[in-house]
Amino acid sequence: MAPFGLPPRKPTALFRPHLSLAYNNRSRPAAPVIEAVTALRGLPPVDLHVREVRLVELRREGRSYRWDVVRSLPLGCSPES
């Protein structure tokens, strides 16, 4: 992170970039959630136009997640332009 002007925080060896699709902030049985997501796996892929990527600093506050955008990076031109 230092080459990008960001202060080092926790070790990043275990960091796995990912895309979150849902957030659950309460206790509930996992089986219905797993069943719902499993059904979605059979859907065909879709095209997605990404205009910008944001690096966020994520933190937990109580039972909610909060984040601040650290950096934004535009990606090419939008299909409409």
Coordinates of N, CA and C in Angstrom, one line a residue:
M1 N 0.8 -1.2 0.0 CA 0.0 0.0 0.0 C 0.9 1.3 0.0
A2 N 2.0 1.2 0.5 CA 2.9 2.3 0.6 C 3.2 3.0 -0.7
P3 N 3.5 2.2 -1.8 CA 3.7 2.8 -3.1 C 2.6 3.7 -3.6
F4 N 1.4 3.5 -3.1 CA 0.2 4.2 -3.5 C -0.1 5.4 -2.5
G5 N 0.7 5.6 -1.6 CA 0.5 6.7 -0.6 C -0.5 6.4 0.5
L6 N -0.7 5.1 0.7 CA -1.7 4.7 1.7 C -0.9 4.1 2.9
P7 N -1.3 4.5 4.1 CA -0.5 4.0 5.3 C -0.8 2.5 5.5
P8 N 0.3 1.8 5.9 CA 0.1 0.4 6.1 C -0.8 0.1 7.3
R9 N -1.6 -0.9 7.3 CA -2.5 -1.2 8.4 C -2.2 -2.6 8.8
K10 N -3.2 -3.4 8.8 CA -3.0 -4.8 9.2 C -2.3 -5.6 8.1
P11 N -1.6 -6.7 8.4 CA -1.0 -7.5 7.3 C -2.0 -7.9 6.3
T12 N -1.6 -7.9 5.0 CA -2.6 -8.2 4.0 C -2.4 -9.6 3.4
A13 N -1.6 -10.4 3.9 CA -1.3 -11.7 3.4 C -2.6 -12.6 3.2
L14 N -3.6 -12.4 4.1 CA -4.8 -13.2 4.0 C -5.9 -12.5 3.3
F15 N -5.7 -11.3 2.8 CA -6.7 -10.5 2.1 C -7.1 -11.2 0.8
R16 N -8.4 -11.3 0.6 CA -9.0 -11.9 -0.7 C -9.9 -10.9 -1.3
P17 N -9.6 -10.2 -2.3 CA -10.5 -9.3 -3.0 C -11.8 -10.1 -3.3
H18 N -12.9 -9.4 -3.2 CA -14.2 -10.1 -3.5 C -15.3 -9.1 -3.8
L19 N -16.4 -9.6 -4.3 CA -17.6 -8.8 -4.6 C -18.7 -9.3 -3.7
S20 N -19.2 -8.4 -2.8 CA -20.3 -8.8 -1.9 C -21.6 -8.7 -2.6
L21 N -22.5 -9.6 -2.5 CA -23.8 -9.6 -3.1 C -24.9 -9.3 -2.1
A22 N -24.6 -9.7 -0.8 CA -25.7 -9.5 0.2 C -25.0 -9.3 1.5
Y23 N -25.8 -8.8 2.4 CA -25.3 -8.5 3.8 C -26.5 -8.9 4.8
N24 N -26.1 -9.7 5.8 CA -27.1 -10.1 6.7 C -26.6 -9.7 8.1
N25 N -27.4 -8.9 8.8 CA -26.9 -8.4 10.1 C -27.7 -9.0 11.3
R26 N -28.3 -10.2 11.1 CA -28.9 -10.8 12.2 C -28.8 -12.3 12.2
S27 N -28.9 -12.9 13.3 CA -28.8 -14.4 13.4 C -30.0 -15.0 12.7
R28 N -29.8 -16.0 11.9 CA -30.8 -16.8 11.2 C -30.2 -18.1 10.8
P29 N -31.1 -19.1 10.6 CA -30.6 -20.3 10.1 C -29.9 -20.2 8.7
A30 N -28.8 -20.8 8.5 CA -28.1 -20.7 7.2 C -28.7 -21.4 6.1
A31 N -29.4 -22.5 6.3 CA -29.9 -23.4 5.3 C -30.8 -22.7 4.2
P32 N -31.8 -21.8 4.6 CA -32.6 -21.2 3.6 C -31.7 -20.2 2.7
V33 N -30.8 -19.6 3.3 CA -29.9 -18.6 2.6 C -29.1 -19.4 1.6
I34 N -28.5 -20.5 2.0 CA -27.7 -21.4 1.1 C -28.5 -21.9 0.0
E35 N -29.7 -22.3 0.3 CA -30.6 -22.8 -0.7 C -31.0 -21.8 -1.8
A36 N -31.2 -20.6 -1.3 CA -31.5 -19.5 -2.3 C -30.4 -19.2 -3.2
V37 N -29.2 -19.1 -2.6 CA -28.0 -18.8 -3.4 C -27.7 -20.0 -4.4
T38 N -27.8 -21.2 -3.9 CA -27.6 -22.3 -4.8 C -28.4 -22.3 -6.0
A39 N -29.7 -21.9 -5.9 CA -30.6 -21.9 -7.1 C -30.1 -20.8 -8.1
L40 N -29.4 -19.8 -7.6 CA -28.9 -18.7 -8.5 C -27.7 -19.2 -9.4
R41 N -27.0 -20.2 -8.9 CA -25.8 -20.7 -9.6 C -26.1 -21.2 -11.0
G42 N -27.4 -21.7 -11.2 CA -27.7 -22.2 -12.5 C -28.1 -21.1 -13.6
L43 N -28.2 -19.9 -13.2 CA -28.5 -18.8 -14.1 C -27.3 -18.6 -15.1
P44 N -27.7 -18.2 -16.3 CA -26.6 -17.9 -17.3 C -25.8 -16.6 -16.9
P45 N -24.6 -16.5 -17.3 CA -23.8 -15.3 -17.0 C -24.4 -14.1 -17.7
V46 N -24.2 -12.9 -17.2 CA -24.6 -11.6 -17.8 C -23.5 -10.7 -18.0
D47 N -23.6 -9.8 -19.0 CA -22.5 -8.8 -19.2 C -22.8 -7.7 -18.2
L48 N -21.7 -7.2 -17.7 CA -21.8 -6.1 -16.7 C -20.7 -5.0 -17.1
H49 N -21.1 -3.8 -17.3 CA -20.2 -2.7 -17.7 C -19.8 -2.0 -16.4
V50 N -18.6 -2.1 -16.1 CA -18.0 -1.4 -14.9 C -17.4 -0.2 -15.3
R51 N -17.8 0.9 -14.8 CA -17.3 2.3 -15.1 C -16.2 2.7 -14.2
E52 N -16.3 2.2 -13.0 CA -15.3 2.7 -11.9 C -15.1 1.6 -10.9
V53 N -13.9 1.6 -10.4 CA -13.5 0.7 -9.3 C -13.2 1.5 -8.1
R54 N -13.7 1.1 -7.0 CA -13.4 1.9 -5.7 C -12.7 1.0 -4.7
L55 N -11.6 1.5 -4.2 CA -11.0 0.9 -3.1 C -11.6 1.5 -1.8
V56 N -12.1 0.6 -1.0 CA -12.8 1.1 0.2 C -12.1 0.6 1.5
E57 N -12.2 1.4 2.5 CA -11.8 1.0 3.9 C -13.0 0.6 4.6
L58 N -13.1 -0.6 4.9 CA -14.4 -1.2 5.5 C -14.1 -1.4 7.0
R59 N -15.2 -1.1 7.8 CA -15.1 -1.2 9.2 C -16.5 -1.7 9.7
R60 N -16.4 -2.3 10.8 CA -17.7 -2.8 11.5 C -18.0 -1.8 12.6
E61 N -19.2 -1.3 12.6 CA -19.7 -0.4 13.7 C -21.0 -1.0 14.2
G62 N -20.9 -1.7 15.4 CA -22.0 -2.4 16.0 C -22.4 -3.5 15.1
R63 N -23.6 -3.6 14.6 CA -24.1 -4.7 13.7 C -24.1 -4.2 12.3
S64 N -23.5 -3.2 11.9 CA -23.5 -2.6 10.5 C -22.1 -2.5 10.0
Y65 N -21.9 -2.5 8.7 CA -20.7 -2.2 8.1 C -20.7 -0.8 7.6
R66 N -19.6 -0.1 7.7 CA -19.5 1.3 7.2 C -18.2 1.3 6.4
W67 N -18.1 2.2 5.4 CA -16.9 2.3 4.6 C -16.7 3.7 4.1
D68 N -15.4 4.0 3.8 CA -15.0 5.2 3.2 C -14.3 4.8 1.9
V69 N -14.5 5.6 0.9 CA -13.8 5.4 -0.4 C -12.4 6.0 -0.2
V70 N -11.4 5.2 -0.4 CA -10.0 5.6 -0.3 C -9.5 6.1 -1.7
R71 N -9.8 5.4 -2.7 CA -9.4 5.8 -4.1 C -10.5 5.3 -5.1
S72 N -10.6 6.0 -6.1 CA -11.5 5.6 -7.2 C -10.7 5.6 -8.5
L73 N -11.0 4.7 -9.4 CA -10.3 4.5 -10.6 C -11.3 4.3 -11.8
P74 N -11.5 5.3 -12.6 CA -12.4 5.1 -13.8 C -11.8 4.1 -14.8
L75 N -12.7 3.3 -15.4 CA -12.3 2.3 -16.3 C -12.8 2.6 -17.7
G76 N -12.0 3.1 -18.5 CA -12.4 3.4 -19.9 C -13.6 4.3 -20.1
C77 N -14.3 4.0 -21.2 CA -15.5 4.9 -21.5 C -16.7 4.0 -21.3
S78 N -17.8 4.7 -21.0 CA -19.1 4.0 -20.8 C -19.6 3.6 -22.2
P79 N -20.4 2.6 -22.3 CA -21.0 2.2 -23.6 C -21.8 3.3 -24.2
E80 N -22.4 4.2 -23.5 CA -23.3 5.3 -24.0 C -22.5 6.4 -24.7
S81 N -21.2 6.5 -24.4 CA -20.4 7.6 -24.9 C -19.8 7.3 -26.2

